[in-house]
Amino acid sequence: MHPLLECLHAFLGGFIYEGGAVPQMGSVAAGTTAMDYEPEEHHRKISIQTSLCQIPWNDAALNLLDNPGAPSFQAEAKQATHVADAVLWVFNASAGVKTELEKLWEYAAERSLPGLFFISGLDREGTAWATLVEELEKALEIKTVPLSLPIGQQTSLEGVVDLLSGEAYRYGADASGRRQKAEVPAALGGQVEGARKKLMEGAAEADDQLLEKYLGDGMLTAQEILQGLKSGVTTRSLFPVLCGSAGKNIGTVEALNALVALLPSPVERAAAHPVQASKLGGSGSIQLSPDPTAAFAAYVFKTIIDPFMGRLNYLRVYAGALAPDTGFLNATRNVREKGGRLFHGVGKKYTSIEKSVAGDIVAIAKLKDTQTGDTLTSDNAPLLIPKPPLPRPLLSFALEPKSKADVEKVSLGLHKLVEEDPSLEFVRNTETHEMILSAMGQLHGDVAFEKLKRKYGIEVNVHTPKVPYKETIRKAASAQGKYKKQTGGHGQYGDTWLKLEPLKRGAGFQFVDEIVGGAIPRNFIPAVEKGVVEAMHEGILGGFPVVDLRVTLYDGSYHDVDSSEMAFKIAASMGLKKAMEQASPVLLEPIMTVEVSTPDEFMGAVIGDLNSRRGRIQDTVPKAHGTIIKAAVPLAEMLKYSSTLNSLTGGRATYSMDFLTYEEVPREQAARILEEQKAAKAGAVQ
């Protein structure tokens, strides 16, 4: 199981338990955690979607969003980060600072979100608290301060010292698993004193007045330490670190206390970083204030289709208030909606509420036209809350139903999956005639196909998509296309002379009529063009579409009785194929613009691999913690690139890919492609 996720699941389980939402701790291994409830999550012991968790703590209401950490599902984390006010990063001590944590850190940095770190799994062999904190500071280039210290090491971990209060707590002394106050071990006296000094210094450096007092008195009160820490956290100049063991619930209470004491409320966050919404019609922008009496405004960051609750949309309410069974405007789609019941949730358990106010996270039922990314507002105050840019899916699967009876059901089922997970993309490729599902990775795709079977009873065969090759010509050529047939009565007669000329790449198709003197009657000219266009659907090399050429109809003849539109269509298609044979036909392949973001130590390996894929390196751009490599690479060489890149870089590199142009396929590759196409057609006929 993924170590980052394992500790996160158990950690949230501790939050829910301590907050009173469940009577006992769940188990990751047993699949009984409240936050992971889909069969695909139980099977893999990972999160695959964002889950809601609302709990009360210290007179505050905490809206928590449990996000997947695996790369295949980080679009979920991106959407959740977009509506968050702060972040708690949880990582496993035995795994260290991994790529997933770095990516989640980047998402938060994009929005200047403050946060805390919790290092879990300190009860495992080979873990060292101090080393991990140093690794964290180095990897993310941040300044940290400790909020707690472990009591005991590795398998002897028993509890933590809360550095804010100076008190020690041991866990697991009774069946409840909850903490009990204890004496600070004498052996930790020096460490505690040093850590509290670092904590005090960090608080002082975050506030000029506190720094002046600290330099003068050498001491700060507990309240002043909290004041300084909160200032440093809010400005992201300071990142407190907590420790414990999620599986044993060690350190959970200290983390909850820190969340409430140090992270900003919706009001505080809005004051420092207000959400800028755009007015409809391009008439400027407006800052949203978390005022429950203001006009209603909310953003939809998640959609789920629950087997019992039906369709639910998760909202972040930014302004105003919302009651059940009330109407409002979907400003994104300009349609009125009437919502149903409102819910708070803990995993799959939903509790009805009577009102949701600014700052709240809520699930709403019965919205008909609302999708993830939409803005909901009062009728008289329409505006749009910006959407986050989501990572593009990188791995595509061609699929077909195992049962022909499921052809239409496949499309409907996949559209519903895309509703729940916009990082999936589903299209019907009109060139290859395949149904294509694109996902963030192999795991993402596998989960989608499992859901398709479980939710909608549809099984599919999956294979690598075909590359949409095309054909074109290199030089001009002319040929006659003549169709003549006697059938006893009226015959068929059509005669065309066509000239083909190559056009620049991407120019498409041009048809030119140069018939003069009535060589072909005007009413048959459209049939000639139609015959040419239909013939271009299958080129003479491998049956691929023909592009980028001008076809000129310059001569021909007709028969008063036997000529027809059909005859001229057939004649035109014959003429096109004959002319192409003389026009140096070539095979074209799609070329993609590829950008790889990689740590510098892997740059050479990544560039070498791209070169081996017939890629051309266009540029290398330095960035924080690495380099962006820009290249042009044939699509045929990129179909399974994600797994290779993960292997080359230990999962620490990411990439994006967009269509650039079509280029000629080198002769050797073209011969192989055409031979494979010929064999595939022969196999289909048998």
XYZ file of C-alpha atoms in Angstrom:
686
model
C 0.000 0.000 0.000
C 1.098 3.540 -0.657
C 2.864 4.809 2.519
C 1.774 8.424 2.148
C -1.835 7.329 1.878
C -1.692 4.745 4.635
C -0.791 7.265 7.288
C -3.254 9.815 5.914
C -6.203 7.413 6.159
C -5.338 6.409 9.704
C -4.661 10.026 10.642
C -8.098 11.215 9.476
C -9.559 8.223 11.293
C -8.013 9.577 14.481
C -9.467 13.026 13.810
C -12.945 11.597 13.347
C -12.621 9.434 16.445
C -11.353 12.257 18.652
C -13.986 14.599 17.220
C -16.733 12.182 18.226
C -18.015 11.406 14.723
C -17.376 7.647 15.083
C -17.373 5.454 18.204
C -14.076 3.720 17.453
C -10.940 3.976 15.348
C -11.075 2.439 11.885
C -8.323 0.262 10.427
C -6.626 0.834 7.084
C -5.604 -2.819 6.805
C -9.139 -4.006 7.551
C -10.703 -1.440 5.217
C -12.830 0.066 7.991
C -11.710 3.703 7.842
C -14.654 6.080 7.529
C -13.064 8.139 4.777
C -12.454 5.298 2.301
C -15.675 3.540 1.411
C -15.560 2.683 -2.296
C -14.744 -0.975 -3.105
C -11.868 0.232 -5.303
C -10.403 1.984 -2.236
C -10.803 -1.039 0.042
C -9.204 -3.318 -2.538
C -6.140 -1.121 -3.014
C -6.121 0.498 0.441
C -5.805 3.958 -1.099
C -8.011 7.011 -1.533
C -9.261 7.619 -5.056
C -11.509 10.617 -4.443
C -11.982 13.589 -2.141
C -14.138 12.870 0.908
C -15.850 15.276 3.284
C -15.223 15.354 7.015
C -16.856 17.875 9.344
C -16.069 17.722 13.048
C -16.314 20.166 15.976
C -13.173 20.954 17.976
C -12.416 23.552 20.644
C -15.486 25.665 19.821
C -14.610 25.595 16.118
C -16.189 23.724 13.217
C -13.532 22.036 11.088
C -14.298 21.387 7.425
C -11.741 18.787 6.354
C -11.207 17.457 2.834
C -9.467 14.077 2.669
C -7.571 14.000 -0.626
C -5.807 11.234 -2.547
C -2.032 11.464 -2.615
C -1.314 9.022 -5.459
C -0.228 10.778 -8.692
C -3.082 9.211 -10.672
C -5.645 11.024 -8.530
C -3.984 14.343 -7.787
C -6.502 16.262 -9.889
C -8.847 15.563 -6.969
C -6.343 17.219 -4.641
C -6.027 20.145 -7.043
C -9.781 20.807 -6.939
C -9.915 20.485 -3.157
C -6.895 22.754 -2.679
C -8.704 25.340 -4.792
C -11.427 25.725 -2.145
C -9.279 25.250 0.968
C -8.105 27.945 3.378
C -5.114 25.956 4.663
C -3.415 22.583 4.334
C -2.270 19.817 6.654
C 0.378 17.742 4.900
C 0.714 14.219 6.297
C 3.562 11.945 5.276
C 4.975 8.669 6.468
C 8.289 8.705 8.302
C 9.412 5.451 6.688
C 8.839 6.849 3.181
C 10.351 10.286 3.663
C 9.568 13.294 1.488
C 8.271 11.774 -1.734
C 7.159 13.207 -5.072
C 3.514 13.125 -4.087
C 4.133 15.429 -1.141
C 6.163 17.780 -3.342
C 3.308 17.993 -5.862
C 0.708 18.640 -3.154
C 3.038 21.301 -1.773
C 3.150 22.965 -5.209
C -0.649 23.058 -5.427
C -0.829 24.859 -2.085
C 1.992 27.234 -3.008
C 0.096 28.319 -6.131
C -2.595 29.757 -3.843
C -0.247 30.843 -1.033
C -2.020 28.493 1.360
C -0.545 28.256 4.868
C -0.201 24.892 6.525
C 1.215 22.427 9.021
C 3.122 19.177 8.593
C 2.472 15.954 10.465
C 5.144 13.252 10.319
C 3.451 9.931 11.012
C 4.765 6.401 11.350
C 7.461 7.241 13.894
C 6.665 3.916 15.590
C 8.337 2.039 12.727
C 11.869 0.707 12.493
C 14.448 2.951 10.873
C 12.660 6.263 11.414
C 14.369 9.340 12.863
C 12.405 12.477 13.711
C 15.237 15.008 13.456
C 16.506 13.603 10.158
C 13.041 13.795 8.638
C 12.582 17.429 9.634
C 15.924 18.289 8.002
C 14.882 16.397 4.870
C 11.608 18.304 4.775
C 13.308 21.691 5.072
C 15.833 20.843 2.369
C 13.353 19.339 -0.102
C 10.842 22.192 0.091
C 13.270 24.998 1.013
C 11.201 26.124 3.986
C 11.715 27.088 7.601
C 10.072 24.782 10.130
C 9.503 24.866 13.876
C 8.588 21.831 15.999
C 5.229 21.766 17.766
C 5.796 18.366 19.360
C 8.538 15.852 20.131
C 8.216 12.052 20.209
C 8.399 10.177 23.507
C 10.292 7.031 22.661
C 11.712 5.979 19.340
C 10.501 3.632 16.615
C 8.696 0.617 18.127
C 9.046 2.175 21.587
C 7.054 5.290 20.656
C 4.570 5.981 23.476
C 3.433 9.568 23.086
C 4.480 13.149 22.439
C 5.533 16.286 24.261
C 3.319 19.247 23.324
C 5.841 22.074 22.992
C 3.196 24.803 23.120
C 1.995 23.732 26.568
C 5.192 22.003 27.671
C 3.145 18.981 28.737
C 3.643 15.316 27.875
C 0.955 12.863 26.799
C 1.061 9.097 26.477
C -1.321 7.097 24.331
C -2.679 3.570 24.508
C -2.610 3.178 28.279
C -6.237 2.031 28.208
C -8.648 0.492 25.708
C -9.876 3.879 24.463
C -6.524 4.721 22.891
C -6.933 8.344 23.929
C -4.112 10.393 25.398
C -3.341 10.681 29.084
C -1.256 13.391 30.695
C 2.187 12.281 31.871
C 5.496 13.627 33.125
C 8.038 14.815 30.584
C 10.752 12.129 30.599
C 13.927 13.408 32.241
C 15.949 12.091 29.309
C 14.096 14.482 27.002
C 14.659 17.569 29.144
C 17.456 18.974 27.002
C 15.655 18.265 23.723
C 12.450 19.859 24.964
C 14.291 22.966 26.119
C 16.100 23.312 22.780
C 12.927 22.715 20.772
C 10.937 25.247 22.810
C 13.695 27.797 22.255
C 13.527 27.217 18.498
C 9.746 27.541 18.668
C 10.025 30.818 20.567
C 12.630 32.189 18.162
C 10.472 31.298 15.173
C 7.485 33.058 16.719
C 9.558 36.143 17.517
C 11.044 36.397 14.020
C 7.562 36.386 12.489
C 6.497 39.558 14.339
C 8.653 42.687 14.687
C 7.190 43.694 18.060
C 7.644 40.205 19.456
C 11.191 40.090 18.137
C 12.020 43.308 19.943
C 10.580 41.943 23.184
C 12.320 38.593 22.792
C 15.690 40.228 22.175
C 15.180 42.351 25.273
C 13.659 39.818 27.698
C 14.797 36.512 26.206
C 11.294 35.140 26.776
C 7.761 35.191 25.316
C 4.507 34.227 26.991
C 2.485 31.294 25.688
C -0.026 33.721 24.166
C 2.749 35.675 22.461
C 4.224 32.476 21.046
C 0.834 31.587 19.560
C 0.503 35.111 18.170
C 3.910 34.958 16.501
C 3.413 31.438 15.182
C 0.064 32.326 13.650
C 1.594 35.364 11.983
C 4.403 33.254 10.520
C 2.012 30.521 9.412
C -0.340 33.000 7.737
C 2.489 34.590 5.742
C 4.053 31.189 4.923
C 7.346 32.257 6.487
C 6.980 29.471 9.056
C 5.760 25.879 8.857
C 5.146 24.073 12.162
C 5.778 20.326 12.269
C 3.987 17.786 14.474
C 4.773 14.133 14.983
C 3.218 10.847 16.029
C 1.732 7.621 14.746
C -1.556 7.770 12.891
C -2.175 4.059 13.308
C -1.896 4.340 17.101
C -3.656 7.716 17.273
C -0.498 9.257 18.781
C -0.320 13.016 18.224
C -3.842 13.376 16.849
C -5.146 15.685 19.572
C -2.071 17.909 19.334
C -2.654 18.224 15.583
C -6.315 19.140 16.059
C -5.370 21.772 18.626
C -2.788 23.229 16.250
C -5.271 23.373 13.373
C -7.660 25.503 15.391
C -4.996 27.656 17.050
C -2.718 28.409 14.092
C -4.543 28.073 10.783
C -6.725 30.925 9.501
C -10.504 30.908 9.698
C -12.458 31.703 6.497
C -12.743 35.315 7.662
C -8.995 35.607 8.318
C -8.118 33.920 5.026
C -10.437 36.221 3.070
C -8.890 39.277 4.710
C -5.385 38.225 3.654
C -6.202 36.578 0.307
C -9.716 37.467 -0.879
C -11.250 35.400 -3.673
C -11.570 37.528 -6.804
C -14.693 36.681 -8.786
C -15.485 38.139 -12.190
C -18.765 39.874 -12.893
C -20.762 38.456 -15.757
C -20.416 40.387 -18.984
C -16.772 41.298 -18.405
C -17.592 44.324 -16.268
C -14.782 43.964 -13.766
C -14.215 41.850 -10.686
C -15.485 41.655 -7.132
C -13.912 40.471 -3.881
C -15.989 37.863 -2.108
C -16.485 38.447 1.601
C -17.427 35.570 3.944
C -20.425 37.516 5.185
C -23.494 35.332 5.867
C -25.770 38.295 5.065
C -24.211 38.971 1.653
C -25.520 37.695 -1.681
C -25.064 33.940 -2.017
C -22.007 32.670 -3.944
C -20.558 29.151 -3.998
C -18.196 27.047 -6.081
C -18.799 23.384 -7.015
C -15.559 21.457 -6.546
C -16.788 17.859 -6.666
C -19.662 15.781 -8.038
C -20.496 12.245 -6.958
C -23.223 9.800 -7.903
C -24.089 7.901 -4.739
C -26.075 4.643 -5.062
C -28.362 5.672 -2.197
C -28.226 9.482 -2.092
C -28.234 9.999 -5.849
C -26.341 12.859 -7.431
C -24.545 15.122 -4.943
C -22.517 18.270 -5.579
C -19.917 19.435 -3.053
C -19.888 23.216 -2.577
C -17.623 25.740 -0.938
C -19.845 28.613 0.164
C -17.895 31.862 -0.220
C -20.588 34.415 0.596
C -24.118 34.545 1.946
C -26.089 31.548 3.127
C -27.975 28.626 1.627
C -31.011 26.748 2.929
C -32.441 23.437 1.692
C -34.974 23.414 -1.151
C -34.164 26.937 -2.342
C -33.543 28.259 -5.840
C -30.487 30.047 -7.192
C -28.617 30.729 -10.418
C -25.960 28.542 -11.983
C -24.004 31.506 -13.334
C -21.611 29.316 -15.324
C -24.417 27.801 -17.414
C -26.966 30.606 -17.007
C -29.688 28.260 -15.767
C -31.795 28.339 -12.624
C -31.464 25.455 -10.226
C -33.500 24.386 -7.242
C -31.498 22.468 -4.706
C -32.695 19.707 -2.440
C -31.425 18.795 0.993
C -28.086 19.996 2.386
C -25.638 17.678 4.097
C -22.470 17.592 6.110
C -20.530 14.399 5.624
C -18.051 12.072 7.250
C -17.014 9.727 4.465
C -20.171 8.089 3.118
C -22.236 9.075 6.168
C -24.293 12.208 5.498
C -26.204 14.281 8.038
C -28.918 16.751 7.000
C -28.381 20.377 7.981
C -30.798 23.297 7.951
C -28.433 25.999 6.753
C -25.004 26.506 5.231
C -23.162 29.811 5.620
C -20.079 31.468 4.166
C -16.954 29.423 4.873
C -18.815 26.117 4.933
C -18.300 22.978 2.872
C -21.594 21.281 2.105
C -23.111 18.597 -0.117
C -26.322 19.427 -1.961
C -28.763 17.079 -3.668
C -31.008 17.257 -6.755
C -29.143 19.764 -8.933
C -29.944 18.837 -12.536
C -27.569 20.886 -14.686
C -24.685 21.671 -12.332
C -21.223 20.221 -12.905
C -17.855 20.407 -11.170
C -16.312 23.834 -11.705
C -19.612 25.742 -11.812
C -20.409 28.881 -9.823
C -23.751 29.168 -8.015
C -25.065 32.609 -7.045
C -28.090 34.622 -6.046
C -30.267 35.550 -9.022
C -29.572 39.261 -8.617
C -25.788 39.005 -8.130
C -24.348 36.731 -10.857
C -20.583 36.260 -10.930
C -18.006 33.624 -11.797
C -15.466 32.157 -9.384
C -12.297 31.145 -11.277
C -11.596 27.473 -11.917
C -8.201 25.898 -11.218
C -6.223 24.616 -14.211
C -6.368 20.829 -13.934
C -3.568 18.523 -15.107
C -4.281 16.964 -18.504
C -4.768 13.186 -18.715
C -1.658 11.528 -20.118
C -2.503 7.896 -20.813
C -5.189 6.901 -23.309
C -7.053 3.621 -23.632
C -9.057 2.404 -26.626
C -11.983 0.333 -25.483
C -14.860 -1.693 -26.807
C -17.629 -3.468 -24.912
C -17.313 -7.205 -24.494
C -21.001 -7.419 -25.400
C -22.292 -5.672 -28.530
C -25.486 -4.959 -26.614
C -23.489 -2.583 -24.376
C -22.247 -0.214 -27.120
C -24.556 2.649 -26.131
C -24.354 1.819 -22.417
C -20.554 2.229 -22.514
C -20.870 5.815 -23.676
C -23.502 6.670 -21.065
C -21.522 5.005 -18.277
C -18.276 6.755 -19.172
C -19.991 10.139 -19.375
C -21.210 9.597 -15.803
C -17.683 8.688 -14.661
C -16.370 11.889 -16.257
C -19.052 13.852 -14.377
C -17.614 12.529 -11.123
C -13.999 12.872 -12.221
C -13.279 15.672 -14.747
C -9.633 14.585 -14.968
C -10.914 11.707 -17.113
C -11.623 12.497 -20.767
C -13.879 10.440 -23.032
C -14.112 10.942 -26.799
C -15.027 9.037 -29.922
C -12.110 9.390 -32.318
C -13.695 10.105 -35.694
C -10.493 9.207 -37.530
C -9.732 5.834 -35.943
C -13.393 5.111 -35.038
C -12.393 4.152 -31.501
C -13.839 5.042 -28.119
C -10.972 6.616 -26.165
C -10.758 7.116 -22.411
C -7.807 9.216 -21.260
C -6.641 9.090 -17.640
C -3.841 10.403 -15.438
C -2.119 7.010 -15.402
C -2.586 3.246 -15.513
C -4.050 3.098 -12.001
C -6.518 5.865 -12.801
C -7.695 3.992 -15.895
C -7.934 0.648 -14.089
C -10.120 2.180 -11.387
C -12.384 3.754 -14.024
C -12.930 0.399 -15.747
C -13.651 -1.281 -12.409
C -16.221 1.403 -11.601
C -17.767 0.979 -15.038
C -18.303 -2.703 -14.313
C -19.456 -2.283 -10.702
C -21.781 0.687 -11.158
C -23.161 0.083 -14.635
C -22.577 -3.612 -15.295
C -20.393 -2.976 -18.354
C -17.197 -4.890 -19.094
C -14.801 -3.642 -21.758
C -11.787 -4.867 -23.670
C -8.940 -2.364 -23.494
C -6.007 -1.868 -25.848
C -3.547 0.802 -26.947
C -5.227 3.432 -29.158
C -4.409 3.577 -32.835
C -2.256 6.471 -33.955
C -4.261 8.736 -36.317
C -1.878 8.622 -39.261
C -2.701 10.573 -42.415
C -1.549 10.558 -46.024
C -0.587 13.385 -48.367
C 1.420 14.034 -51.551
C 4.797 15.595 -52.255
C 4.361 16.768 -55.860
C 1.708 17.707 -58.388
C 0.206 15.096 -60.683
C -2.768 14.700 -63.016
C -4.883 11.720 -63.963
C -8.131 10.761 -65.642
C -10.924 9.088 -63.768
C -13.426 7.552 -66.131
C -16.353 5.356 -65.181
C -18.354 3.703 -67.963
C -20.778 0.845 -67.536
C -23.514 -0.633 -69.737
C -26.293 -2.502 -67.976
C -28.766 -3.130 -70.775
C -30.923 -0.075 -70.298
C -29.466 3.209 -69.154
C -25.727 2.874 -68.538
C -23.366 4.826 -66.301
C -20.913 7.392 -67.625
C -18.673 9.895 -65.916
C -15.322 11.271 -67.072
C -13.072 13.589 -65.026
C -9.558 14.975 -65.323
C -8.061 15.945 -61.974
C -4.889 17.786 -61.022
C -3.478 17.279 -57.500
C -1.116 19.757 -55.823
C 0.391 19.582 -52.326
C -0.496 22.299 -49.807
C 1.411 23.411 -46.746
C 0.938 21.328 -43.610
C -2.365 21.966 -41.917
C -3.951 23.733 -44.910
C -6.537 20.991 -45.326
C -8.372 20.491 -48.644
C -9.210 22.800 -51.525
C -11.385 21.998 -54.535
C -11.083 24.143 -57.655
C -13.537 24.052 -60.555
C -11.894 25.045 -63.864
C -14.439 23.480 -66.192
C -15.200 25.698 -69.189
C -17.278 25.223 -72.291
C -19.671 22.767 -70.670
C -17.271 19.802 -70.680
C -19.117 18.661 -67.548
C -22.588 20.081 -66.800
C -22.702 22.394 -63.774
C -25.154 20.146 -61.924
C -22.550 17.326 -61.824
C -19.683 19.437 -60.390
C -20.801 18.985 -56.728
C -20.876 15.218 -57.299
C -17.263 15.332 -58.478
C -16.214 17.211 -55.335
C -18.175 14.787 -53.170
C -16.498 11.827 -54.865
C -13.069 13.350 -54.221
C -13.851 14.036 -50.550
C -15.178 10.519 -49.970
C -12.126 8.983 -51.661
C -9.862 11.045 -49.402
C -11.232 9.160 -46.386
C -8.973 6.239 -47.335
C -5.623 6.923 -48.961
C -3.770 4.534 -51.245
C -0.890 3.752 -48.862
C -2.596 2.371 -45.782
C -6.173 3.516 -45.992
C -5.513 6.584 -43.815
C -7.260 9.940 -44.435
C -5.700 12.166 -47.112
C -4.958 15.788 -46.195
C -3.297 18.982 -47.369
C -3.894 18.980 -51.099
C -5.631 21.016 -53.780
C -7.725 19.120 -56.324
C -8.517 20.919 -59.560
C -11.178 19.606 -61.929
C -10.041 20.945 -65.301
C -11.622 18.696 -67.959
C -13.931 15.777 -68.584
C -16.854 14.591 -70.638
C -20.409 13.371 -70.196
C -23.185 11.403 -71.883
C -26.621 12.944 -72.376
C -28.403 9.799 -71.188
C -25.973 7.713 -69.115
C -24.292 10.407 -66.976
C -25.432 10.740 -63.361
C -24.241 12.103 -60.040
C -23.251 8.604 -58.953
C -21.221 8.051 -62.118
C -19.286 11.286 -61.612
C -18.693 10.488 -57.918
C -17.169 7.148 -58.872
C -15.136 8.699 -61.686
C -13.762 11.371 -59.356
C -12.701 8.802 -56.754
C -10.930 6.784 -59.453
C -9.148 9.899 -60.716
C -7.983 10.871 -57.239
C -6.443 7.469 -56.556
C -4.684 7.364 -59.951
C -3.287 10.862 -59.498
C -2.070 10.073 -55.984
C -0.039 7.141 -57.314
C 1.940 9.602 -59.441
C 2.191 12.357 -56.809
C 4.759 10.749 -54.436
C 2.332 9.847 -51.633
C 3.748 9.873 -48.093
C 2.596 8.914 -44.631
C 2.130 11.612 -41.975
C 2.185 11.199 -38.204
C 1.067 13.512 -35.378
C 3.877 15.339 -33.585
C 3.315 16.433 -30.007
C 4.736 19.289 -27.983
C 6.021 17.616 -24.824
C 7.091 19.413 -21.644
C 8.810 17.370 -18.957
C 9.368 18.873 -15.514
C 12.159 16.961 -13.806
C 14.666 17.331 -10.976
C 18.072 18.246 -12.390
C 19.665 14.908 -11.498
C 17.421 13.149 -14.032
C 17.717 15.688 -16.851
C 20.310 13.721 -18.816
C 18.341 10.480 -18.610
C 15.110 12.203 -19.655
C 16.725 13.947 -22.630
C 18.395 10.713 -23.719
C 15.090 8.870 -23.567
C 13.288 11.571 -25.560
C 16.006 11.425 -28.214
C 15.547 7.658 -28.442
C 11.866 8.302 -29.200
C 12.741 10.378 -32.275
C 12.183 13.502 -30.220
C 13.771 16.869 -30.954
C 14.751 18.892 -27.895
C 13.507 22.454 -28.368
C 14.532 24.105 -25.104
C 15.470 23.582 -21.467
C 14.167 26.081 -18.922
C 15.467 26.216 -15.334
C 12.828 26.284 -12.588
C 12.710 25.874 -8.838
C 13.940 22.392 -7.902
C 14.594 21.320 -11.488
C 14.307 21.886 -15.219
C 11.525 21.970 -17.806
C 12.510 20.126 -20.983
C 10.569 21.091 -24.107
C 10.578 18.710 -27.058
C 8.691 17.733 -30.219
C 8.023 13.982 -30.232
C 5.905 11.691 -32.454
C 2.700 10.580 -30.735
C 3.471 6.968 -31.649
C 6.498 7.124 -29.351
C 4.560 8.612 -26.411
C 1.658 6.186 -25.958
C 3.145 4.548 -22.860
C 5.570 7.267 -21.834
C 4.156 7.844 -18.346
C 5.368 4.500 -16.996
C 8.812 4.991 -18.527
C 9.168 8.473 -17.056
C 8.148 7.194 -13.628
C 10.812 4.481 -13.844
C 13.509 6.900 -15.000
C 12.880 9.444 -12.252
C 11.405 7.434 -9.402
C 8.085 9.153 -9.982
C 9.571 12.618 -9.418
C 9.019 14.007 -12.924
C 5.787 15.068 -14.577
C 4.930 15.895 -18.156
C 2.279 17.448 -20.363
C 1.582 16.857 -24.026
C -0.350 18.759 -26.711
C -0.756 18.369 -30.452
C 1.740 20.382 -32.528
C 1.584 19.362 -36.192
C 1.781 16.501 -38.688
C 5.106 15.508 -40.230
C 6.305 12.870 -42.669
C 7.100 9.501 -41.153
C 10.700 8.384 -41.830
C 10.881 5.733 -44.547
C 11.869 2.845 -42.277
C 9.103 3.520 -39.764
C 6.588 4.125 -42.559
C 7.311 0.728 -44.115
C 6.759 -0.984 -40.765
C 3.535 0.922 -40.086
C 2.099 0.116 -43.515
C 3.003 -3.552 -43.155
C 1.235 -3.673 -39.784
C -1.786 -1.900 -41.268
C -1.904 -4.390 -44.142
C -1.752 -7.321 -41.721
C -4.478 -5.799 -39.535
C -6.793 -5.387 -42.520
C -6.118 -8.934 -43.674
C -6.919 -10.221 -40.199
C -10.154 -8.240 -40.096
C -11.304 -9.775 -43.383
C -10.721 -13.362 -42.238
